[in-house]
Each structure stands twice: as C-alpha cells, then as structure tokens.
XYZ file of C-alpha atoms in Angstrom:
470
model
C -28.640 2.895 15.820
C -27.386 1.666 12.474
C -26.872 4.115 9.729
C -28.045 3.263 6.228
C -25.012 3.800 3.978
C -26.349 2.333 0.731
C -25.223 5.202 -1.426
C -26.528 5.671 -4.935
C -26.989 1.880 -5.448
C -30.443 2.240 -3.851
C -31.682 4.001 -7.027
C -31.523 0.684 -8.830
C -34.016 -1.030 -6.573
C -36.759 -2.531 -8.691
C -34.748 -2.134 -11.888
C -34.687 -5.885 -12.331
C -36.474 -8.964 -11.070
C -35.284 -12.515 -10.617
C -36.417 -14.255 -13.792
C -35.665 -11.339 -16.046
C -32.903 -11.098 -18.640
C -29.362 -9.969 -17.774
C -28.822 -6.246 -18.064
C -26.184 -4.592 -20.126
C -24.102 -2.738 -17.595
C -22.646 -0.351 -20.142
C -26.110 1.259 -20.539
C -26.723 1.697 -16.814
C -25.534 4.525 -14.603
C -23.181 2.820 -12.142
C -23.920 3.213 -8.437
C -21.403 2.873 -5.595
C -21.632 -0.867 -5.220
C -21.551 -1.362 -9.006
C -18.337 0.745 -9.259
C -16.882 -1.318 -6.284
C -17.735 -4.566 -8.092
C -16.100 -3.424 -11.308
C -12.926 -2.506 -9.427
C -12.880 -5.847 -7.612
C -13.167 -7.642 -10.981
C -10.295 -5.597 -12.448
C -8.121 -6.238 -9.415
C -8.835 -9.986 -9.528
C -7.797 -10.052 -13.181
C -4.613 -8.308 -12.163
C -5.039 -5.666 -14.849
C -4.114 -2.975 -12.260
C -3.658 -2.401 -8.586
C -6.756 -1.528 -6.616
C -5.354 1.815 -5.333
C -4.776 3.021 -8.974
C -8.095 1.612 -10.075
C -9.866 3.491 -7.258
C -8.200 6.754 -8.252
C -9.195 6.542 -11.910
C -12.649 4.986 -11.509
C -13.743 7.417 -8.790
C -12.678 10.248 -10.946
C -14.583 8.917 -13.965
C -17.751 7.874 -12.088
C -18.435 11.361 -10.686
C -19.836 9.972 -7.387
C -20.641 12.146 -4.422
C -18.114 12.303 -1.555
C -20.203 9.839 0.561
C -20.551 7.362 -2.366
C -16.810 7.651 -3.119
C -16.013 6.928 0.539
C -18.393 3.910 0.366
C -16.700 2.542 -2.731
C -13.219 2.925 -1.187
C -14.381 1.184 2.039
C -16.094 -1.638 0.065
C -13.126 -2.286 -2.199
C -10.341 -2.118 0.357
C -12.277 -3.975 3.011
C -13.405 -6.806 0.681
C -9.877 -7.223 -0.654
C -8.249 -7.234 2.779
C -10.746 -9.760 4.150
C -11.046 -11.929 1.014
C -9.686 -15.165 2.543
C -12.047 -14.861 5.555
C -15.046 -14.109 3.296
C -14.212 -16.969 0.905
C -13.884 -19.431 3.785
C -17.505 -18.875 4.763
C -18.846 -18.482 1.271
C -17.240 -21.777 0.193
C -18.972 -23.524 2.993
C -22.384 -21.958 2.236
C -22.166 -22.818 -1.496
C -21.204 -26.419 -0.778
C -17.770 -25.997 -2.129
C -18.996 -24.489 -5.400
C -17.876 -20.909 -4.754
C -14.853 -20.992 -6.994
C -16.947 -22.330 -9.919
C -19.277 -19.363 -9.857
C -18.721 -16.569 -12.503
C -16.335 -13.905 -11.293
C -18.961 -11.170 -11.003
C -21.165 -13.378 -8.874
C -18.249 -14.164 -6.543
C -17.585 -10.424 -6.289
C -21.248 -9.718 -5.516
C -21.170 -12.344 -2.769
C -17.959 -11.000 -1.257
C -19.334 -7.431 -1.301
C -22.540 -8.497 0.453
C -20.728 -10.712 2.980
C -18.223 -8.009 3.800
C -20.924 -5.483 4.567
C -22.813 -7.914 6.829
C -19.651 -9.038 8.699
C -17.744 -5.759 9.017
C -19.785 -2.656 8.275
C -22.097 -1.857 11.153
C -23.460 1.223 9.371
C -25.051 -0.857 6.576
C -28.270 -2.725 7.397
C -27.998 -6.374 6.569
C -31.123 -6.209 4.453
C -29.600 -3.509 2.248
C -26.378 -5.484 1.850
C -28.398 -8.552 0.714
C -30.671 -6.647 -1.562
C -27.959 -4.677 -3.299
C -25.814 -7.765 -3.960
C -28.859 -9.589 -5.386
C -29.429 -6.682 -7.722
C -25.803 -6.860 -8.814
C -26.225 -10.601 -9.426
C -29.243 -9.896 -11.636
C -27.204 -7.375 -13.557
C -24.128 -9.555 -14.105
C -25.625 -13.001 -13.963
C -28.962 -14.811 -14.419
C -31.895 -15.649 -12.186
C -30.200 -18.810 -10.830
C -27.076 -17.016 -9.646
C -29.206 -14.209 -8.177
C -31.042 -16.889 -6.190
C -27.753 -18.285 -4.953
C -26.590 -14.816 -3.815
C -29.908 -14.244 -2.033
C -29.859 -17.552 -0.233
C -26.175 -17.419 0.853
C -26.282 -13.869 2.083
C -29.452 -14.421 4.068
C -27.510 -17.102 5.976
C -24.899 -14.567 6.630
C -27.530 -12.118 7.824
C -28.872 -14.719 10.261
C -25.406 -14.943 11.742
C -24.376 -18.350 10.324
C -20.593 -18.799 10.017
C -18.346 -21.697 9.012
C -16.035 -22.942 11.782
C -12.382 -21.775 11.550
C -9.574 -24.307 11.262
C -8.527 -25.585 14.706
C -5.683 -23.402 15.919
C -4.238 -26.195 18.045
C -4.004 -28.541 15.106
C -3.308 -25.953 12.346
C -2.242 -22.584 13.624
C -1.160 -21.279 10.182
C -4.532 -22.327 8.689
C -6.381 -20.683 11.483
C -4.480 -17.421 11.206
C -4.680 -17.385 7.363
C -8.432 -17.407 7.611
C -8.860 -15.302 10.682
C -6.560 -12.470 9.451
C -7.035 -13.176 5.774
C -3.453 -13.669 4.480
C -1.887 -16.245 2.118
C -0.968 -19.350 4.034
C 2.606 -19.281 2.713
C 3.063 -15.793 4.225
C 1.572 -16.744 7.576
C 3.927 -19.736 7.798
C 6.898 -17.519 6.907
C 6.047 -14.914 9.587
C 5.278 -17.607 12.200
C 8.770 -18.915 11.508
C 10.466 -15.530 11.753
C 8.511 -13.805 14.563
C 6.778 -16.529 16.583
C 3.023 -16.919 17.148
C 2.363 -13.798 19.272
C 4.220 -11.287 17.196
C 3.188 -12.777 13.869
C -0.494 -12.590 14.984
C -0.050 -8.895 15.822
C 1.620 -8.233 12.484
C -1.141 -9.993 10.605
C -3.839 -8.110 12.478
C -2.118 -4.756 11.772
C -2.350 -5.352 7.999
C -6.116 -5.175 8.306
C -6.188 -1.788 10.047
C -6.885 1.179 7.749
C -3.598 3.142 7.559
C -3.445 6.766 8.590
C -2.793 9.568 6.072
C 0.457 11.404 6.787
C 1.946 14.428 5.000
C 5.279 16.241 4.980
C 5.533 19.996 4.500
C 7.427 21.253 1.478
C 10.285 23.005 3.210
C 10.587 25.370 0.369
C 7.059 26.674 0.741
C 5.822 26.246 4.305
C 6.785 25.248 7.821
C 5.151 22.281 9.543
C 3.277 24.615 11.941
C 2.019 26.791 9.103
C 0.954 23.669 7.153
C -0.971 22.360 10.167
C -2.788 25.705 10.410
C -3.563 25.757 6.751
C -4.882 22.113 6.861
C -7.094 23.178 9.760
C -8.420 26.003 7.621
C -9.297 23.311 5.001
C -11.142 21.459 7.747
C -8.560 18.805 8.713
C -6.938 18.503 12.202
C -3.453 17.064 12.384
C -1.147 15.551 14.989
C 2.619 14.984 15.039
C 4.049 11.753 13.660
C 3.935 9.240 16.576
C 7.641 8.313 16.183
C 9.003 11.856 16.098
C 9.430 11.981 12.318
C 8.908 15.022 10.059
C 5.335 14.293 9.178
C 1.846 15.370 10.227
C -0.851 12.716 10.607
C -4.144 14.008 9.093
C -7.459 12.985 10.465
C -9.539 10.499 8.451
C -11.337 11.722 5.315
C -8.405 13.713 3.832
C -8.370 13.239 0.086
C -5.225 14.817 -1.314
C -6.559 15.330 -4.855
C -9.291 17.529 -3.473
C -6.959 19.614 -1.268
C -5.758 23.019 -2.669
C -2.718 22.687 -0.414
C -1.672 19.467 -2.124
C -2.421 20.676 -5.627
C -0.469 23.902 -4.874
C 2.688 21.968 -3.800
C 2.713 22.747 -0.083
C 2.902 19.118 0.898
C 3.813 15.585 -0.078
C 2.020 12.402 1.042
C 4.584 10.331 2.860
C 4.550 7.566 5.415
C 6.586 8.342 8.602
C 8.885 5.330 8.105
C 9.501 6.285 4.489
C 10.533 9.771 5.604
C 13.000 8.239 8.118
C 14.845 6.601 5.193
C 15.980 10.058 4.013
C 16.966 10.909 7.577
C 19.291 7.832 7.469
C 20.776 9.262 4.210
C 21.224 12.631 5.994
C 21.797 14.814 2.929
C 23.426 18.241 3.658
C 23.038 21.627 1.996
C 25.201 21.974 -1.125
C 25.633 18.235 -1.735
C 24.898 16.248 -4.928
C 22.577 13.350 -4.367
C 21.256 10.519 -6.494
C 17.941 8.720 -5.964
C 18.426 5.603 -8.142
C 14.837 4.350 -8.162
C 13.020 7.603 -7.642
C 9.299 7.279 -8.649
C 6.886 8.338 -7.296
C 9.240 10.917 -5.812
C 8.463 11.295 -2.054
C 12.033 10.567 -1.078
C 13.487 12.643 -3.983
C 11.503 15.701 -2.911
C 12.660 15.298 0.710
C 16.297 15.036 -0.406
C 15.918 18.126 -2.661
C 14.593 20.119 0.282
C 17.553 19.052 2.417
C 20.372 19.711 -0.090
C 19.219 23.308 -0.649
C 20.641 25.823 -0.974
C 23.203 25.046 -3.663
C 22.717 21.294 -3.815
C 21.215 19.081 -6.514
C 19.341 15.806 -6.921
C 19.258 13.410 -9.842
C 16.047 11.407 -9.755
C 16.441 8.307 -11.952
C 13.399 6.357 -13.196
C 13.377 3.430 -15.569
C 9.811 3.796 -17.062
C 9.203 6.819 -19.327
C 5.618 7.304 -18.129
C 6.619 7.288 -14.500
C 9.541 9.577 -15.267
C 7.069 12.081 -16.806
C 4.885 11.819 -13.708
C 7.894 12.277 -11.482
C 8.912 15.454 -13.351
C 5.378 16.789 -13.071
C 5.401 16.167 -9.295
C 8.886 17.456 -8.404
C 9.388 20.186 -10.901
C 5.896 21.542 -11.665
C 3.748 20.793 -8.576
C 6.378 21.102 -5.797
C 8.582 23.524 -7.788
C 11.797 22.224 -6.205
C 15.097 23.735 -7.326
C 18.138 21.639 -8.294
C 16.173 18.560 -9.425
C 16.947 16.635 -12.630
C 14.709 13.767 -13.702
C 16.559 11.234 -15.760
C 14.948 8.203 -17.554
C 17.224 5.160 -17.330
C 17.682 1.682 -15.860
C 19.227 1.766 -12.392
C 21.128 -1.419 -13.115
C 23.009 0.359 -15.904
C 22.534 4.024 -14.984
C 23.478 6.653 -17.673
C 25.583 8.503 -15.132
C 29.352 8.833 -14.604
C 30.248 11.476 -12.040
C 29.980 10.182 -8.433
C 27.597 11.638 -5.839
C 27.935 12.663 -2.209
C 24.797 10.706 -1.233
C 23.168 7.816 -3.077
C 19.777 6.268 -2.247
C 18.780 2.855 -3.554
C 15.120 2.579 -2.611
C 14.789 -0.629 -4.490
C 11.702 -2.282 -5.958
C 10.564 -5.012 -3.623
C 7.661 -7.366 -2.751
C 6.065 -4.590 -0.688
C 5.137 -7.031 2.066
C 5.556 -4.222 4.499
C 2.757 -2.216 2.921
C -0.120 -4.732 2.825
C -2.412 -2.488 4.976
C -2.071 0.231 2.385
C -2.241 -1.898 -0.796
C -5.260 -4.062 -0.106
C -4.850 -6.556 -2.988
C -1.060 -6.900 -2.902
C -1.182 -9.841 -0.572
C -3.095 -11.885 -3.221
C -0.705 -10.962 -6.050
C 2.492 -12.069 -4.381
C 3.936 -15.574 -4.347
C 6.858 -16.759 -2.261
C 9.059 -17.012 -5.302
C 8.553 -13.190 -5.719
C 10.967 -12.707 -2.848
C 13.862 -14.395 -4.648
C 13.076 -12.511 -7.890
C 13.102 -9.158 -6.185
C 16.299 -9.989 -4.259
C 18.175 -10.610 -7.510
C 17.080 -7.166 -8.842
C 17.920 -5.446 -5.555
C 21.458 -6.888 -5.518
C 22.036 -5.712 -9.113
C 20.795 -2.165 -8.221
C 23.039 -1.974 -5.198
C 26.048 -3.152 -7.148
C 25.408 -0.432 -9.740
C 25.103 2.214 -7.048
C 28.537 1.484 -5.526
C 30.735 3.116 -8.162
C 28.385 6.155 -8.162
C 29.127 6.874 -4.480
C 32.254 9.083 -4.121
C 35.008 8.028 -1.707
C 33.806 9.172 1.732
C 30.235 9.352 0.482
C 27.108 7.648 1.906
C 25.011 4.990 0.271
C 21.620 3.978 1.760
C 19.748 0.829 0.785
C 16.017 0.601 1.625
C 12.899 -1.430 0.801
C 9.330 -1.511 2.039
C 9.664 -5.142 3.014
C 11.000 -6.911 6.127
C 11.902 -10.203 4.620
C 15.540 -11.270 5.348
C 16.230 -12.067 1.676
C 15.372 -8.538 0.740
C 17.003 -6.732 3.622
C 19.998 -7.966 5.661
C 21.002 -10.575 3.220
C 21.271 -8.091 0.369
C 23.417 -5.713 2.477
C 25.623 -8.533 3.714
C 26.185 -9.834 0.150
C 27.021 -6.358 -1.071
C 29.567 -5.727 1.749
C 31.279 -9.067 0.981
C 31.616 -8.103 -2.744
C 32.547 -4.469 -2.031
C 35.203 -4.256 0.720
C 35.510 -0.509 -0.056
C 32.208 -0.010 1.777
C 31.533 -0.273 5.509
C 28.252 -0.413 7.455
C 27.525 2.668 9.640
C 25.138 2.844 12.612
C 21.888 4.385 11.431
C 20.536 5.017 15.054
C 21.963 8.578 15.467
C 19.991 9.766 12.414
C 16.605 8.144 13.273
C 13.608 9.786 15.006
C 13.337 8.499 18.601
C 10.444 6.146 17.942
C 12.412 4.161 15.400
C 15.725 4.008 17.250
C 16.311 0.414 18.407
C 19.323 -1.681 19.494
C 20.241 -2.634 16.003
C 22.137 -0.302 13.602
C 19.436 -0.158 10.866
C 15.982 1.268 10.396
C 13.465 -1.551 10.771
C 9.911 -0.170 11.145
C 6.988 -2.496 11.650
C 3.249 -1.767 11.186
C 2.255 -3.291 14.549
C 5.100 -1.664 16.547
C 5.298 1.720 14.962
C 1.930 2.267 13.283
C 3.772 2.826 9.907
C 4.555 0.860 6.809
C 7.098 -1.977 7.200
C 10.405 -0.413 6.069
C 14.111 -1.370 6.194
C 17.105 0.880 5.641
C 20.848 0.329 6.046
C 23.516 3.058 5.881
C 26.824 2.376 4.157
C 29.880 4.518 3.682
C 32.516 4.258 0.981
C 36.095 4.373 2.361
C-alpha cells in the first residue's frame, strides 16, 4: 500500500485556483515542496551547492523531521535524475520545456520525479502539489501545462530512450542521467559494462559513515553510544576505520557529533590517511585541509607528542576548520594556518605531507547531487594545472626520508596518474612507494596506489599515491 508522504505542502491545498493572480511567495509559509523548489532554483543558478543549500534552508525553515527528510529526498533525487526527467518533459511539452520559466521547470521536475521514483507518494498528490507550485510561481497558463504534462506521467506515458545500438552514450546519458561528455569519457576508459555500473552507482544514495575520535572514544564504545541514540552501525565494508550508520542519521542533531566524539568520513577518504601512515611524535602538514576530516585523523595518529599544521586558503573556511578541529574535536597539537598551498607560508620541512588537492570531484557525484551538472570537460584540465602546482609546492616541505601523499576524489587520469608521473619526472629526489601494505584489505589491489570506485567498493571515488623523498 502506498504511503502518502506529502508533508506540509498539503496545507496549501485550495490556497489558489487556476485563473487567480500569482502569489507572493515571501508572504507564504513554505511547505516541504516549496522549500525543495527554492533549493532547486538556487542550485540551477549555481549560487551554491545543493548540500550547503539543504543544510541552511532546512535549518531556517523549521520543518518537522519527516518534512526535512522529504525535502532532502526531493532535492537530491530530482537533481540526480534531471537528464532523465528532462528527456520526458521535453517530449511532453513539444520541445518547449527549456523555454518555460525556471520555477515552472522545477515544479515539473519535482512532480515527474515523485511519479517516476517515489512509490510512497500517490501520483495524484505529486500532480496536485506541483500544480499548486505552478500557481504560486507562474500564471494560469503555466499551471495548466504542469497539470496536463504530469497527468500524462501519472498515466504511465514515457518518451522512448535513444537507441542503445545506434547511440550507446546517448542512451546511457538519459537512462542514468549524466552529462553526455562524461558518459563518453567513461565508456572510453572503462568499457560499456563497467561504465554502466559506475553510472548507476552515482544514482544510489550514499551511506553515512563516521570515524571515532581516538582522543575521546573507541570504535566499540562509539557504536554503543550511537545505539543509545537510536542508530545501529556496521563495520566499514572494506576494513577501514569507520562505522556505517543506518539511514536517517543526521549529524547536526546528534549529541555525539556536537560533543566531538566522531567525524563524518567516507571509508575511502579515511584510507588516504592510512596511506600517509603518520606516526606518534611526527610533524605533519595537510596542505589543503578544509573541511578537516583528514587533518583530524592525522592529529589522532601523531599523538602523543606530534603536531599537525592544517593549511587552508580561504579565511572563512580556515575559521570553520579551527572551530571543527580545535573547539569541537578538541584535538591537541593542531595549528590552523590561512594561506595559499601553492605558496605556503611555511619553511621548516615536515615528516609527512598530505596534498589532498582540489579536484573536479567526479568521484563523489552520488554524494553531491548537482555537481555533475556544474562540471564541464575543460574543468579537468583547469584542476590538473592547480594540482600540479600544489604538489610542486609540497616537495620542498617534505624532509629527506619523509613521506608525501597526493590524493583527489576523482578518478580521471589527468588528475591522478598523470599528475604523479609529471611530478616524479620534475623531482628525481622523490620515488613512488607501494601503497598496498598500508591499505585496508578491501582496497588492496594489484596496483601500488589507492583507487577506490563507488561501484566496486561502495565508497566515494578516491585516488592516492605515496611518494618518499630520498
């Protein structure tokens, strides 16, 4: 039996009629679908990433837990499936979909997503709520379009997909809702079968994993404390130092998180620090530190007696980093420095240096729902130039005999192997070391680097290489 999951949007029923004047949304109390539409509009304008918009708008809207969960599902699901939804919507609007006002496109996407993907929402509720949104943000004509198009969806009408035999990239781009340029790139690198699995994995809701603050609690004690908060956990599937928390865990509402007992961290991201392998008493540098998950893990491992410098370019992010590492987690031996990693304001070399470089983030598309629509293929070359400069700057800051680890949350060759190869050619004082002995068993492969895939490991897509200065 379907479950009505309409949230507070149902309170608006009857507030407007087709034929009436547009409403001023600033004077209305926003329901769940209204909040979702506003976030979709902001994400489309690229004013902010959807995950940050969700965090701030949900806090401001004061919605119930169930409505907050509905907003999150609507925003992330609609963004992930945007190409698929637009394919059908374009066919049902006779090619006029892109000419509709942005709020009407968003109302159509929200309604179509609920009908196609959310079994708990009755089709009639999805249609009615989107029509109400169209009345609010548009005029009677656009509300009529929304009503007519979504009723076709509700009847089961769908536009045919591109023929896979004639146009495999076009078929996969619609079916799995990715930019065509990215589908073509992954087909070239991985072949049809593996590329299809990778594309599909980006549309799976990622798990929430946490790592215990070693200064405060053991993993077993953290699991027990989370159970007391009402959340069961399981070990990381690849043997890493994380606990996977069951669905529904919201860190900002957890006393354990607010009290500094844990950090949110993907299992593959935690494996990067294992490749670095910091030891008690050592000095370490995290050259691109924000938001601080890896800095905190390093700080826990260099204690007692060690220290970490967490460098961050942007002042606001450096303040947030200090709040997280020093005040929330209360980690000893941590210094937060604001500066550009390409020209770091540091002189004395370190025992361990991590360059977790800014990247396209193409390994984290399941977690950042709108990122796939923000990236262009030229972004890869732009990021590669920055990554090479950061790694060059990190070389002199690694002491002779010290370890330098380069990592990104992308799997594109230009951002991974090619950066490392270029660095080693320019810096013969460094040599590549085998990362396998340091990796959790689930990540250990034949090659000497960490290369985690969403569809193989159930984690973010992450690359890390371990280098040592002679």
